[in-house]
Amino acid sequence: MTTTTTGWGVELRGVTQRYGDVVALDDVTLTVRPGTITGLLGRNGSGKSTLGSLLAAFRRPTAGRVLVDGEDPWENERVVPGICFVRESGDVLEDYPLKDNLAYVSGARPTFSHELAGELMDLFELDPRRKPSKLSRGKKSAFGIVLGLAARAPLTILDEVHLGLDAPSRYAFYETLLADYAEHPRTLILSSHLIGEIEQLLEDVVVLDRGRVLVAQDAETLRAEGLAVTGPAPAVEQFVAGRDVLATQRLGGTVRTTVRGALVEGDERRARDAGLELGPVPLQDLFVHLTDPQRTGSTVGPADGEVAR
Amino acid sequence: MTAAVAPPRVSPTAHTARRLAVALLQMAGWFWGIAIVAIVAGNVIGWAVAGATDVSIAIYARQAATWFPFSLAIMLVAAYLRVHVAAGMTRRSFVRAALVVEVGAGLAYAAVLTALVLAERAVHDALGWDSVITEVQVSDASSPVWALFLDQAVPFVLGNLSGLLVGVVYLRGGAWWGTLTLPLTVGPLAVSMYLGGARLMELPGIWTTASDTQVLLLGAGVGAVFCLVTALVFAGLARRAPVTARP
Amino acid sequence: MFDGRDPVYLQIADQIRQDVLSGALGAEEQVMSTTQYATTFRINPATAAKAFAQLVDEGVLYKRRGVGMFVAPGARERLLADARESFFTDTVDPVADAARVLGIDVEDVVARLRARAATPAPEGDHP
C-alpha cells in the first residue's frame, strides 16, 4: 500500500457555534482551497480555535455544516485520520515519555513519517525520554509541531503552535514546514499572532472577527489592496476621498493614511503629481486596522479611521 | 514524489485498547504487589497476636480491588478520550476499546483475587487454620471456585464500567453534574456489591429461602443487566462528547 | 526582503533577472529549486513557482525535466537588449523632463554626461 498525500479542501456552510450565551462563530460560510497554506488570523476570542475544533471533529457545530474533503468529519472513520489539529494546550499523554506519545500517534495516523519526526525531535532538541508534563512551554510547543508536521495529514491545522518558541526555533519551524509542504503537498491552516513572520508563507488569508469572516481571499490580492498614502495633509485627504480608509496617523503637517482597495489606472501618476508617497501596508498592520474594535463595519467613512498610537 | 510504503495499520480500537491495557497493567502491577504484601503482613500479624489467622485476609482486598480500578477508569476517560480523538480516531473506537479493556480488567482482577484467596486457603489448610470469609458476599470458604470468581467478577466489571460512566459525565457535565448524578452512576455498583450481603441480614423476602447458588446467579444476572445499561449510557455519552482544551 | 508594493512573485522574478543581467547567474547555470527558494526566503512555494513560470514564459529560464531550472542560453543578451530599449524611455526621458522643469539647458546635460562617461566608473556602481 502506498500513501500519497494531497490536500483536502474545507467548506463551512452557515456554521454557528454557541457556548451557552457566547457566540463563538456566527453563521460562518467559508471555503479553504485544497493544497494551500491558509492563514487563519483573528484577535483572541475571534473564533479561530473553535473553527479548528469543528474541522477536526473535536466538537459538533450548534448549526450549519462542516465539510472536510466533501464529508462531515464528525465520527467519520475515513476522514478523521487525515485531519490533524494541533493547539497550544497540547493533546498528548502528559505522563508518558515523548517516545510513547510518538508511538501512539504514529500508530493512529496512516501518513505519519517517523523520519520527519526524528529530524524534528533533533532540530528542537527534544529528549524522547522526557514526559510532556515536565517540558517547558517552548518545548511543549515544539513537540506539538513535531506531531503536527510528522503526521503529514491532508488537512493540518496548527493553532498558535509557536508560543514559547524563540526566534531561531520559529524560523527552523517555518523552513521545515515549507520544505516538507513542497515535498508532500497538503492543506495547512496556520494561525499565529506573529503575522509579520508568517505573512510570506501564506497563499490565502482568512480573517475572523468576533465570530464572523471579515476577509477570505488570496494573500497577494489582500496585500495589493493595502495602501499607505503619505504626504501633506490636504493632498492626502483629497487622494483618499471616497476610498475605504482604515487609519490615519498625523505627524505635524504630514499625514499617513492607510486605505483598502486596489489602485486604478492613473492613481500612481496622480499621487506622484501631488507629491504623495504610496507604500505597501504590512499584512500585520492591515490586520490590526481591519479588526480594530472601533471599526463598526467594512465600509467606514474617512473620519472613523482615526487611530491614536 | 516518492511513494512511501505505509506500515501495516491496526484498527483504531485495537490500537487504543493496547495503549489502555498497558497503562492499566502498570497500575495493576503496583496494586497487586502492595496487596500481596498487605495480605502476607495481615496473616503474620494475626498469627503473632492470636496464634492463628482463621479468616481470609486476602478477601479484604475485594473493596480496594473494586474502588481502585473504578478510580482508574474515571481518569482513563479524562486522560485518553481527548488524546485518542486528537490522534485522528473516532469516539466510537475509543468506546469500544475502553469497554473491552475495562471488562477484561474486571475479569482479570477477579481471577487474581480468586487465585490469592485460594492460595491463602491452601496455606491456611496446611497450617490447620480456618479461612472464614467475613466480607459481605455470598460465596464462602466452602463455595466452589467458580462461585468465588463470580462473586468478585460482577462488582469488579460493574465497578470499572461505572468508573467510565462517572468519568464521561464529569467530562461532559463538569463537577456539578458529575457529583449530582453519582447516585445514578455509582448506585448500581453499590447495590450489586451488597445485594448478596443483604441476605445475611434478617430481611423479609426470597433472600431467606433461596439457596446460595440461586442468590449468586440472581446477583450475577442483575449485575449483568446493570453492566449492560451502564455500558450503553457510557457509550451514548462518550460518542457525543466534545473534546475541550486541557484544563 | 520582498517588502515592496509589487506582488512578491514579481519581486522574485525581478531579482533573478537582475542576477542574469549582472552575470551573477551565467547561461546554463542551475537556479535554486522552488523548494530551496521557498525555504531560503521563507515564502510560499507557490509564490516562487509563479515567479519561475513567468521567467520560463519570458525565455529567461528553461526547465530540464526531473533536474531543475536553468538559465536559458542567450537570456542575458535578450535581457540586455530589452534593458537598452527601455533605457531611453525609463532613464533618459525623465532626465530631459526634469531638466526642462528646472530650466537646465540640454547642452549642459549633454556636457555633464560626456564628462561623467570620461571618468572611470566608481567601485560597486549599483543603486
XYZ file of C-alpha atoms in Angstrom:
683
model
C 0.000 0.000 0.000
C 1.296 3.446 -0.838
C 0.350 6.736 0.627
C 0.167 9.853 -1.457
C -0.833 12.893 0.463
C -2.733 15.580 -1.313
C -4.521 18.362 0.391
C -8.120 18.247 1.449
C -10.486 21.135 0.890
C -12.668 22.573 3.606
C -16.134 24.017 3.392
C -18.290 25.620 6.055
C -21.908 26.453 5.339
C -23.727 28.707 7.767
C -21.801 27.384 10.740
C -22.718 28.723 14.146
C -21.147 27.643 17.423
C -22.537 28.771 20.747
C -21.176 28.130 24.209
C -24.121 28.991 26.404
C -24.731 32.670 25.719
C -21.439 33.190 23.945
C -21.485 33.032 20.156
C -18.028 31.839 19.101
C -18.849 31.503 15.412
C -21.741 33.333 13.850
C -23.171 31.950 10.605
C -19.787 31.358 9.009
C -19.624 30.347 5.363
C -16.104 29.732 4.161
C -14.050 27.700 1.713
C -10.423 26.715 2.147
C -8.766 25.689 -1.111
C -7.137 22.259 -1.059
C -3.355 22.244 -1.064
C -2.893 25.822 0.117
C -1.240 27.269 3.169
C -4.043 29.379 4.560
C -3.524 31.855 7.361
C -6.285 31.979 9.937
C -5.975 35.358 11.581
C -8.023 36.970 14.279
C -7.772 38.560 17.660
C -8.118 36.489 20.815
C -11.648 35.163 21.107
C -12.446 35.732 17.428
C -13.312 32.046 16.950
C -10.096 30.663 15.438
C -9.726 27.781 17.875
C -13.416 26.954 17.653
C -13.089 26.762 13.876
C -10.176 24.350 14.257
C -12.138 22.271 16.752
C -15.027 21.943 14.316
C -12.794 20.986 11.382
C -11.061 18.336 13.488
C -14.409 16.979 14.730
C -13.432 17.874 18.284
C -16.953 19.182 18.553
C -20.122 19.496 16.521
C -21.450 22.892 15.432
C -24.616 24.241 17.002
C -25.894 24.857 13.487
C -24.650 24.590 9.923
C -22.495 22.131 8.052
C -18.776 21.441 8.158
C -17.284 19.539 5.225
C -13.730 18.227 5.002
C -12.859 16.668 1.659
C -16.572 16.775 0.934
C -17.720 14.934 4.036
C -18.858 15.746 7.544
C -15.828 14.859 9.676
C -17.854 14.056 12.806
C -17.200 10.410 13.753
C -16.135 9.855 10.149
C -13.673 6.973 10.037
C -12.425 7.807 6.556
C -11.772 11.466 7.219
C -10.545 11.867 10.809
C -7.214 10.036 10.390
C -6.361 12.704 7.804
C -7.151 15.718 9.970
C -4.537 16.896 12.417
C -5.371 19.786 14.733
C -2.554 20.886 16.988
C -3.368 23.523 19.546
C -1.231 25.292 22.056
C -2.728 23.438 25.021
C -1.492 20.160 23.558
C -3.439 16.926 23.343
C -0.865 14.407 24.447
C -0.382 11.826 27.174
C 1.096 14.094 29.817
C 2.658 11.377 31.953
C 4.199 9.197 29.289
C 7.525 9.851 27.575
C 7.549 11.609 24.227
C 8.541 8.383 22.505
C 5.392 6.689 23.811
C 3.369 9.615 22.559
C 5.011 9.353 19.134
C 4.333 5.620 19.023
C 0.693 6.161 19.925
C 0.082 8.907 17.384
C 2.037 7.211 14.594
C 0.006 4.037 15.055
C -3.166 6.006 14.508
C -2.004 8.057 11.517
C -1.504 6.235 8.218
C 0.530 9.112 6.760
C 2.870 9.545 9.750
C 6.574 9.952 8.909
C 8.945 8.566 11.522
C 11.831 10.035 9.586
C 10.470 13.562 9.756
C 9.507 13.098 13.409
C 13.085 12.090 14.189
C 14.505 15.075 12.297
C 12.209 17.478 14.110
C 12.931 15.937 17.513
C 16.635 16.576 16.845
C 16.011 20.023 15.435
C 14.138 21.146 18.548
C 16.466 19.190 20.850
C 13.648 17.163 22.366
C 14.594 14.210 24.525
C 12.267 11.287 23.688
C 12.524 10.042 27.262
C 11.065 13.202 28.758
C 7.389 13.497 29.664
C 5.271 16.359 28.326
C 4.306 17.329 31.872
C 7.987 18.050 32.547
C 8.601 20.213 29.482
C 8.900 23.989 29.283
C 6.275 25.869 27.314
C 8.566 26.244 24.326
C 9.498 22.562 24.264
C 5.827 21.631 24.565
C 5.029 23.830 21.580
C 7.907 22.240 19.705
C 6.543 18.762 20.392
C 3.151 19.879 19.084
C 4.903 20.947 15.883
C 6.639 17.559 15.652
C 3.287 15.769 15.870
C 1.567 18.211 13.531
C 4.128 18.084 10.739
C 5.170 14.427 11.000
C 1.505 13.383 10.729
C 1.546 14.722 7.133
C -2.213 14.869 7.400
C -4.031 16.069 4.248
C -5.624 18.704 6.489
C -3.275 20.081 9.098
C -4.366 22.878 11.414
C -1.676 24.486 13.553
C -3.163 26.842 16.117
C -0.674 29.149 17.854
C 1.931 26.396 17.963
C 4.794 28.880 18.031
C 4.095 30.143 21.563
C 7.105 29.990 23.805
C 9.455 29.265 20.906
C 12.456 31.539 20.463
C 13.092 33.192 17.088
C 15.665 30.664 15.777
C 13.292 27.797 16.603
C 10.424 29.562 14.887
C 12.467 30.129 11.751
C 13.536 26.500 11.793
C 9.858 25.592 12.073
C 8.880 27.753 9.085
C 11.694 26.349 6.971
C 10.889 22.733 7.798
C 7.218 23.356 7.218
C 7.874 24.845 3.778
C 10.339 22.142 2.764
C 8.023 19.317 3.818
C 4.983 21.032 2.341
C 6.759 21.382 -1.001
C 7.626 17.660 -0.988
C 4.317 16.483 0.434
C 1.561 18.892 -0.548
C -1.306 19.173 1.887
C -3.742 21.755 3.165
C -2.230 23.737 6.008
C -4.213 26.143 8.127
C -1.880 28.279 10.146
C -2.951 30.543 12.933
C -0.497 32.911 14.559
C -0.295 36.335 16.105
C 3.128 36.816 14.535
C 1.624 37.831 11.211
C 4.785 39.546 10.039
C 6.660 36.276 10.332
C 4.191 34.044 8.548
C 2.867 36.548 6.020
C 5.004 35.321 3.128
C 4.187 31.693 3.911
C 0.529 32.197 3.179
C -1.230 31.694 -0.099
C -4.685 32.506 1.269
C -5.803 34.535 4.251
C -8.925 34.280 6.376
C -9.547 36.962 8.972
C -12.084 36.230 11.672
C -13.531 38.988 13.789
C -15.972 38.338 16.612
C -17.076 35.046 15.116
C -17.546 36.337 11.584
C -15.451 36.140 8.443
C -14.051 39.581 7.749
C -11.713 38.673 4.904
C -11.241 35.493 2.884
C -9.030 35.866 -0.158
C -5.596 35.169 -1.525
C -2.770 36.869 0.327
C -1.379 38.609 -2.743
C -4.643 40.364 -3.556
C -5.124 41.311 0.068
C -1.638 42.779 0.269
C -2.158 44.651 -3.000
C -5.304 46.160 -1.509
C -3.481 47.736 1.369
C -2.021 51.115 0.554
C -0.255 53.631 2.742
C -0.554 57.164 1.419
C 1.916 59.619 2.919
C 2.247 63.328 2.255
C 0.898 66.779 3.068
C -2.478 66.603 4.793
C -4.643 68.344 2.158
C -3.185 66.306 -0.701
C -3.652 63.047 1.195
C -7.220 63.922 2.103
C -8.010 64.687 -1.498
C -6.422 61.458 -2.713
C -8.169 59.165 -0.200
C -11.598 60.768 -0.572
C -14.107 58.068 -1.459
C -11.746 55.235 -0.525
C -12.066 52.769 2.336
C -9.907 54.468 4.946
C -8.632 52.173 7.664
C -6.495 54.503 9.729
C -4.876 57.897 9.747
C -1.764 58.997 11.588
C -0.644 62.606 11.798
C 2.849 63.873 12.307
C 2.840 67.650 12.113
C 1.612 68.595 8.665
C 2.324 65.173 7.272
C -0.358 62.530 7.216
C -0.106 58.817 6.662
C -3.401 57.222 5.764
C -3.988 53.523 5.302
C -6.651 52.643 2.767
C -8.029 49.400 1.448
C -8.804 48.936 -2.213
C -6.734 48.239 -5.301
C -5.265 51.112 -7.276
C -6.914 52.033 -10.527
C -5.407 53.348 -13.743
C -3.843 56.740 -13.215
C -3.731 56.601 -9.437
C 0.037 56.325 -9.292
C 0.502 59.256 -11.605
C -1.974 61.378 -9.634
C -0.158 60.530 -6.421
C 3.231 61.382 -7.875
C 1.974 64.686 -9.211
C 0.502 65.560 -5.817
C 3.804 64.776 -4.091
C 2.403 61.756 -2.307
C 4.271 58.598 -1.498
C 2.455 55.295 -1.973
C 3.774 52.457 0.153
C 2.887 48.903 0.959
C 0.988 48.052 4.134
C 2.335 45.079 6.054
C -0.340 42.425 6.496
C 0.081 42.829 10.247
C -0.960 46.494 10.045
C -3.803 45.740 7.691
C -4.997 43.107 10.141
C -4.772 45.466 13.109
C -6.770 48.113 11.282
C -9.386 45.694 9.980
C -10.032 44.152 13.377
C -9.961 47.422 15.288
C -12.956 47.219 17.649
C -13.750 50.879 16.933
C -14.470 49.995 13.337
C -18.119 49.196 13.021
C -18.071 47.551 9.627
C -16.077 47.216 6.451
C -17.431 50.433 4.973
C -16.443 53.314 7.170
C -16.034 56.921 6.263
C -12.668 58.687 6.453
C -13.478 60.257 9.815
C -13.929 56.922 11.553
C -10.494 55.560 10.791
C -8.666 57.706 13.318
C -6.150 55.716 15.265
C -4.230 57.160 18.151
C -0.929 55.396 18.602
C 7.169 12.334 -5.227
C 8.465 9.240 -3.539
C 5.743 6.844 -2.601
C 6.271 5.668 0.939
C 5.026 2.270 1.967
C 2.614 2.643 4.836
C 3.205 0.407 7.833
C 0.531 -2.190 8.486
C -2.109 -0.323 10.391
C -4.010 -1.942 13.233
C -7.602 -0.978 13.800
C -8.033 2.166 15.942
C -9.929 0.101 18.506
C -7.091 -2.389 18.883
C -4.520 0.407 18.866
C -6.088 2.309 21.742
C -7.085 -0.887 23.563
C -3.420 -1.884 23.621
C -2.420 1.536 24.925
C -5.077 1.445 27.665
C -4.185 -2.122 28.594
C -0.531 -1.179 29.032
C -1.497 1.731 31.285
C -3.848 -0.398 33.408
C -1.369 -3.245 33.585
C 1.270 -0.940 35.042
C -1.132 0.205 37.732
C -2.338 -3.342 38.356
C 1.256 -4.400 38.946
C 1.603 -1.818 41.703
C -1.806 -2.587 43.143
C -1.374 -6.338 43.431
C 2.213 -6.011 44.582
C 1.080 -3.889 47.511
C -1.981 -6.115 48.091
C 0.145 -9.260 48.379
C 2.488 -7.591 50.855
C -0.522 -6.443 52.908
C -2.137 -9.907 52.808
C 1.052 -11.580 53.993
C 1.503 -8.943 56.690
C -2.105 -9.392 57.837
C -1.623 -13.115 58.139
C 1.633 -12.726 60.060
C 0.105 -10.195 62.450
C -2.923 -12.460 63.034
C -0.613 -15.341 63.801
C 1.606 -13.248 66.071
C -1.355 -11.857 68.019
C -3.751 -14.808 68.165
C -1.563 -17.764 67.293
C -3.587 -18.445 64.142
C -5.294 -16.426 61.382
C -8.629 -18.134 60.921
C -10.137 -15.645 58.491
C -9.283 -14.960 54.885
C -7.183 -11.776 54.798
C -6.947 -11.857 51.001
C -10.692 -11.336 50.534
C -10.419 -7.953 52.259
C -8.744 -6.774 49.061
C -12.187 -7.015 47.459
C -13.162 -3.451 48.374
C -9.864 -1.999 47.235
C -9.941 -4.110 44.071
C -13.340 -2.624 43.268
C -12.674 1.037 44.007
C -9.077 1.415 42.829
C -9.786 0.294 39.226
C -13.030 2.292 39.412
C -10.990 5.449 40.023
C -8.550 4.466 37.275
C -11.461 4.148 34.854
C -12.548 7.708 35.704
C -9.055 9.002 34.982
C -8.804 6.919 31.851
C -11.728 8.747 30.264
C -10.359 12.119 31.313
C -6.846 11.427 30.037
C -7.362 9.317 26.919
C -10.568 10.298 25.126
C -9.099 13.702 24.208
C -5.785 12.248 23.080
C -7.496 9.456 21.140
C -9.649 11.887 19.161
C -6.744 14.304 18.653
C -4.707 11.459 17.156
C -7.308 11.131 14.406
C -9.624 8.424 15.695
C -13.341 8.320 16.363
C -15.069 8.303 19.734
C -16.748 5.103 18.577
C -13.443 3.258 18.511
C -12.481 4.752 21.882
C -15.734 3.488 23.402
C -15.099 0.002 22.042
C -11.506 -0.029 23.265
C -12.409 1.261 26.721
C -15.227 -1.267 27.142
C -13.108 -4.212 26.024
C -10.201 -3.236 28.257
C -12.302 -2.420 31.330
C -14.367 -5.602 31.142
C -11.135 -7.530 30.650
C -9.546 -5.733 33.604
C -12.527 -6.560 35.834
C -12.323 -10.244 34.939
C -8.564 -10.252 35.400
C -8.808 -8.640 38.854
C -11.460 -11.206 39.818
C -9.217 -14.032 38.630
C -6.224 -12.688 40.549
C -8.191 -12.176 43.749
C -9.761 -15.634 43.466
C -6.316 -17.132 42.984
C -4.976 -15.261 46.017
C -7.887 -16.402 48.198
C -7.321 -19.994 47.083
C -3.585 -19.795 47.613
C -4.076 -18.336 51.053
C -6.632 -21.042 51.807
C -4.117 -23.723 50.807
C -1.576 -22.253 53.204
C -4.162 -21.989 55.982
C -5.223 -25.592 55.377
C -1.635 -26.746 55.600
C -1.243 -24.895 58.900
C -4.570 -26.210 60.202
C -6.186 -22.760 60.222
C -9.677 -21.822 59.060
C -10.334 -19.414 56.157
C -13.641 -17.820 57.110
C -14.847 -15.157 54.680
C -16.239 -12.162 56.562
C -16.578 -9.867 53.551
C -20.184 -9.066 52.583
C -20.701 -11.550 49.780
C -22.470 -14.776 49.009
C -19.692 -17.298 48.497
C -17.775 -18.555 51.493
C -14.877 -20.845 52.266
C -16.831 -23.894 51.191
C -18.016 -22.472 47.848
C -16.648 -23.829 44.582
C -14.061 -21.828 42.681
C -16.494 -20.587 40.025
C -18.800 -19.178 42.701
C -15.920 -17.361 44.374
C -14.842 -15.976 40.991
C -18.345 -14.894 40.020
C -18.795 -13.151 43.350
C -15.785 -10.945 42.578
C -16.205 -10.591 38.833
C -19.661 -8.980 38.939
C -18.772 -5.971 41.120
C -15.304 -5.611 39.543
C -16.606 -5.401 35.999
C -19.502 -3.191 37.004
C -17.124 -1.013 39.043
C -14.931 -0.434 36.016
C -17.892 0.369 33.793
C -19.264 2.736 36.451
C -15.863 4.423 36.511
C -16.075 5.012 32.751
C -19.569 6.414 33.166
C -18.610 8.711 36.039
C -15.591 9.860 34.012
C -17.605 10.777 30.959
C -20.332 12.504 32.990
C -17.690 14.646 34.707
C -16.104 15.313 31.316
C -19.343 16.434 29.724
C -21.254 17.936 32.616
C -18.467 19.260 34.809
C -18.132 18.917 38.569
C -21.735 19.766 39.410
C -23.421 17.241 37.176
C -20.720 14.686 37.836
C -21.375 14.851 41.557
C -25.155 15.211 41.406
C -25.537 12.123 39.247
C -23.285 9.927 41.393
C -26.284 8.043 42.888
C -27.230 7.084 39.345
C -23.736 6.371 38.066
C -22.397 4.544 41.118
C -25.699 3.416 42.676
C -25.925 0.176 40.678
C -22.429 -0.786 41.807
C -23.305 -0.265 45.472
C -26.492 -2.284 45.030
C -24.614 -5.036 43.245
C -21.907 -5.210 45.906
C -24.297 -5.514 48.811
C -27.140 -7.378 47.137
C -25.785 -10.752 48.210
C -24.821 -9.456 51.600
C -28.337 -8.195 52.274
C -29.295 -11.825 52.588
C -27.186 -12.089 55.709
C -29.415 -9.592 57.406
C -32.766 -10.710 58.644
C -34.691 -9.166 55.774
C -38.027 -10.491 54.584
C -38.476 -11.884 51.085
C -36.908 -14.556 48.962
C -33.462 -13.848 50.382
C -34.050 -16.087 53.387
C -35.267 -19.114 51.471
C -33.126 -19.036 48.313
C -30.029 -21.195 48.137
C -26.551 -19.633 47.868
C -26.294 -20.636 44.234
C -29.675 -19.140 43.425
C -28.784 -15.844 45.081
C -25.395 -15.770 43.402
C -26.892 -16.348 39.963
C -29.626 -13.818 40.598
C -26.992 -11.296 41.688
C -24.925 -12.076 38.608
C -27.985 -11.620 36.403
C -28.889 -8.285 37.951
C -25.215 -7.278 37.765
C -25.084 -8.180 34.072
C -28.122 -6.015 33.385
C -26.510 -3.141 35.321
C -23.303 -3.625 33.323
C -25.176 -3.522 30.039
C -27.121 -0.396 30.950
C -24.028 1.351 32.328
C -22.029 0.484 29.200
C -24.801 1.721 26.910
C -25.182 5.020 28.748
C -21.400 5.475 28.757
C -21.248 4.755 25.017
C -24.086 7.149 24.304
C -22.474 9.981 26.266
C -18.920 9.374 25.072
C -19.888 9.215 21.414
C -21.258 12.745 21.568
C -18.560 14.174 23.836
C -16.860 17.340 22.635
C -13.102 17.452 23.077
C -12.258 20.548 25.039
C -8.881 22.050 25.782
C -6.896 20.560 28.607
C -7.886 22.307 31.850
C 13.268 41.095 1.838
C 10.363 41.457 -0.568
C 8.746 44.419 1.095
C 7.913 46.463 -1.981
C 4.395 47.178 -3.062
C 4.611 44.809 -6.052
C 3.461 41.217 -5.632
C 6.242 39.080 -4.200
C 6.482 36.839 -7.247
C 7.257 39.855 -9.426
C 9.957 40.917 -6.982
C 11.472 37.451 -7.109
C 11.383 37.368 -10.908
C 12.987 40.802 -10.963
C 15.766 39.716 -8.672
C 16.575 36.715 -10.846
C 16.516 38.900 -13.952
C 18.989 41.256 -12.283
C 21.241 38.323 -11.415
C 21.208 37.151 -15.027
C 21.808 40.666 -16.279
C 24.752 41.258 -13.953
C 26.238 37.892 -14.840
C 25.869 36.522 -11.307
C 23.850 33.757 -12.944
C 25.524 32.524 -16.128
C 23.957 30.761 -19.090
C 23.136 27.086 -18.468
C 23.650 27.650 -14.768
C 21.136 25.933 -12.481
C 18.991 28.190 -10.339
C 17.605 27.242 -6.939
C 14.659 24.898 -6.912
C 11.234 26.124 -5.863
C 11.653 24.362 -2.545
C 15.112 25.807 -1.944
C 13.857 29.236 -2.844
C 10.836 28.873 -0.590
C 12.803 27.691 2.428
C 15.695 30.123 1.948
C 13.455 33.163 1.811
C 10.603 31.654 3.886
C 7.990 32.213 1.220
C 5.179 30.050 -0.065
C 6.470 27.595 -2.707
C 3.555 28.555 -4.958
C 4.836 32.134 -4.993
C 8.306 31.025 -6.024
C 6.812 28.703 -8.650
C 4.818 31.589 -10.094
C 7.968 33.679 -10.468
C 9.770 30.796 -12.195
C 6.814 30.183 -14.501
C 6.945 33.810 -15.589
C 10.668 33.611 -16.283
C 10.174 30.411 -18.284
C 7.495 32.187 -20.339
C 9.928 35.040 -20.998
C 12.632 32.602 -22.043
C 14.976 33.630 -19.233
C 14.855 30.179 -17.639
C 14.114 26.763 -19.037
C 13.161 23.547 -17.333
C 15.004 20.249 -17.578
C 12.585 17.527 -16.589
C 13.471 15.966 -13.282
C 16.623 18.074 -12.896
C 15.531 21.641 -12.332
C 15.581 25.148 -13.753
C 18.464 26.570 -15.774
C 19.333 29.933 -17.238
C 18.474 29.848 -20.934
C 21.306 30.362 -23.406
C 21.203 33.904 -24.678
C 18.986 35.033 -21.802
C 21.431 37.722 -20.719
C 21.710 39.109 -24.249
C 17.951 39.243 -24.558
C 17.580 40.961 -21.199
C 20.341 43.413 -22.153
C 18.595 44.205 -25.411
C 15.343 44.800 -23.512
C 17.102 46.959 -20.964
C 18.769 49.015 -23.693
C 15.425 49.503 -25.337
C 13.814 50.776 -22.152
C 16.891 52.781 -21.137
C 15.898 55.831 -23.123
C 12.260 55.797 -22.100
C 12.846 54.871 -18.460
C 16.059 56.719 -17.690
C 16.881 59.386 -20.247
C 13.437 60.816 -20.912
C 12.765 61.627 -17.210
C 16.125 63.443 -17.123
C 15.132 65.568 -20.078
C 11.731 66.249 -18.469
C 13.306 67.192 -15.157
C 15.852 69.442 -16.899
C 13.075 71.313 -18.660
C 11.192 71.809 -15.372
C 14.342 73.057 -13.648
C 15.305 75.279 -16.567
C 18.595 73.484 -17.234
C 19.876 73.717 -20.750
C 20.023 70.401 -22.623
C 23.581 71.194 -23.751
C 24.661 71.378 -20.086
C 23.147 67.964 -19.503
C 24.945 66.520 -22.507
C 28.221 68.065 -21.333
C 27.742 66.513 -17.917
C 27.088 63.111 -19.496
C 30.270 63.375 -21.557
C 32.361 64.357 -18.530
C 30.900 61.555 -16.456
C 31.494 58.965 -19.219
C 35.145 60.033 -19.423
C 35.880 59.307 -15.743
C 36.352 55.690 -14.698
C 33.278 54.048 -13.088
C 33.419 54.069 -9.292
C 33.571 50.795 -7.343
C 30.307 48.948 -6.736
C 28.332 51.045 -9.162
C 24.957 49.809 -8.084
C 21.977 51.693 -6.763
